[in-house]
Steps between C-alpha positions, in 0.01 A plus 500: 500500500631841405471754781554862408632731772338822383709727717854499631444548872781736589468492877406239757327744734129447551256780579184455707182398323285811544163579655237249604197463277222704652195677364124510478296212354711183460567388142440146381751237607549351155830335596321249724359307204783500246609169348652348188791654312616761750878464532773628269347847469666841520368845408138407416228697323134408463231547236167338408362408158143373516485260794870415495757676720859514381814558706827575320837512675875496443650212309786287631356424843263242352761347270374686193688788333178672395255665739327252729126480441232345717121510480197456725124528467437569868817675632554191716631209293785595267630305199818523295442660158857484370656822367367748246844519332871456573766772515448686170792490255545878500524506881742207506718686249495808724565301820694188389533361854129527572336170598139602560232765462438703816209673669225516234204735522171424323223741396213506251568797273298601194367150436823311561667342801831681535780335697802712591810306611862561593821316415819547701758317713550505877636827633546655154383841384498383138134408457228516237122512516271403215140396451291248311128486423233234445127538420418240767658302782302189412736250336201316348379811318616512134583869548756417770862593424761747622649774283820648638547876455864521600685752710313755713768633739856398585770584752878466486792422727630818656161672478285628782190279483379152403198411284382174662158442663285688250142598587252641248244751628233721344432839656163667557516675160582185306873560481730197503805469727766249594660476844824305551833499681682373807790585729743766372288812449171325574168470319412698188195580288486584129206596278420264213362558155156338499540345156854364526507403869845658517624830647388817329786673317681720751292370792634606838606240755320573830654374828226359726676307781851471642670345803793710626794295626830565679800534275586155368176351629204352320163664437244229420185619328325333207174352374308820426126464449270803464127466573265791416208529744255776599709785363824367647789306354635240743861391451577157645872418523700215652767593753793308648617155387333219311671187362659397834242228574417492873735794559302723261357811663327639191179695556262734315464870579251741345472873444248707309484812286239706316732502197630184337851648495496554879608594755384178670455543875428250776239542774741716699552737207859393437614436145586171333783693335652516849453128563171521688149368437248298702527124549214305342628142449747428780607204712510624858688422712751417230594128478210404727274320251517234230469763225821700467568803285152570358530737208510600136125541477276528196161670540185422306151652530256216452121531520506779755783373718875561498709184493868488587721212387855475635766244586637384835740226611337185640729393787315170547577404138866580451439877506378479143357820343125454507184663365309701762177695452315764702202725455559864586255695706523877543484690828305818563795714386532311174803286584527133396491218754597143415468185708786259424 
């Protein structure tokens, strides 16, 4: 089995897991009933077509170079659905040492399912992001088939940012955007051309989250996901360290802004550009439960509820990265609450 270490973990220090999960009405405990193909999952996203739910995640962890893909009709029992495609030839040419596709994001855009994906190697700033489209996710449908559209954004060794962990989002006026990035100078946002799915010519790169670090230290932040809701944009980001199995202390923080470009502030008014935010999916106390390092969430609004899929490490089963699922509720001040 090929296991891809998506990040070079530069320090061994572990930071505390964050705030306890508190709020108003409790969300559904969807994790209690999960079964089937759950392990071998990192960086999941969720979407529904008809009565079928689809979760896509990073390749490599499940022994496949292409994005992992699993399906369910009830959000409970999950089945392996193979991979939509392998590492595209153009991406392999750009990143010759790449072994798998990372951190896909799926959305239904203008009549097509659009899957953004990243290709890189552990700890490298040389990365590429592309996207592919299909009219349907149903393999039995004669219309099924992925068309790759090539390069969207790229980053280079010696630069100041990285283009992994892409997230597509549409703003309140119908504009299209792509969030991405990790470590180094943090998370970024760029406006896309609606028709090409790629950055508008001359589009500005907007910084949206950053983790300051001591000189020579690490500044872990990744997994951006922006959810528009009730006039706000909520930025979910994963802080601290994944990929260390039972020693992982990954968790999800959130901030919000009236503008998609930020600034994103936590409940206390402090900015995610200064490393703050409010904990929403956190193991607390850290290393006290079976499920370590919950993070890299994907949000999906489904039939009036907000679902959150993420991964965590299952200590009872070799600390394997495992599918986890929560329903968000929202407190009186409009902040998300998740029960993990």
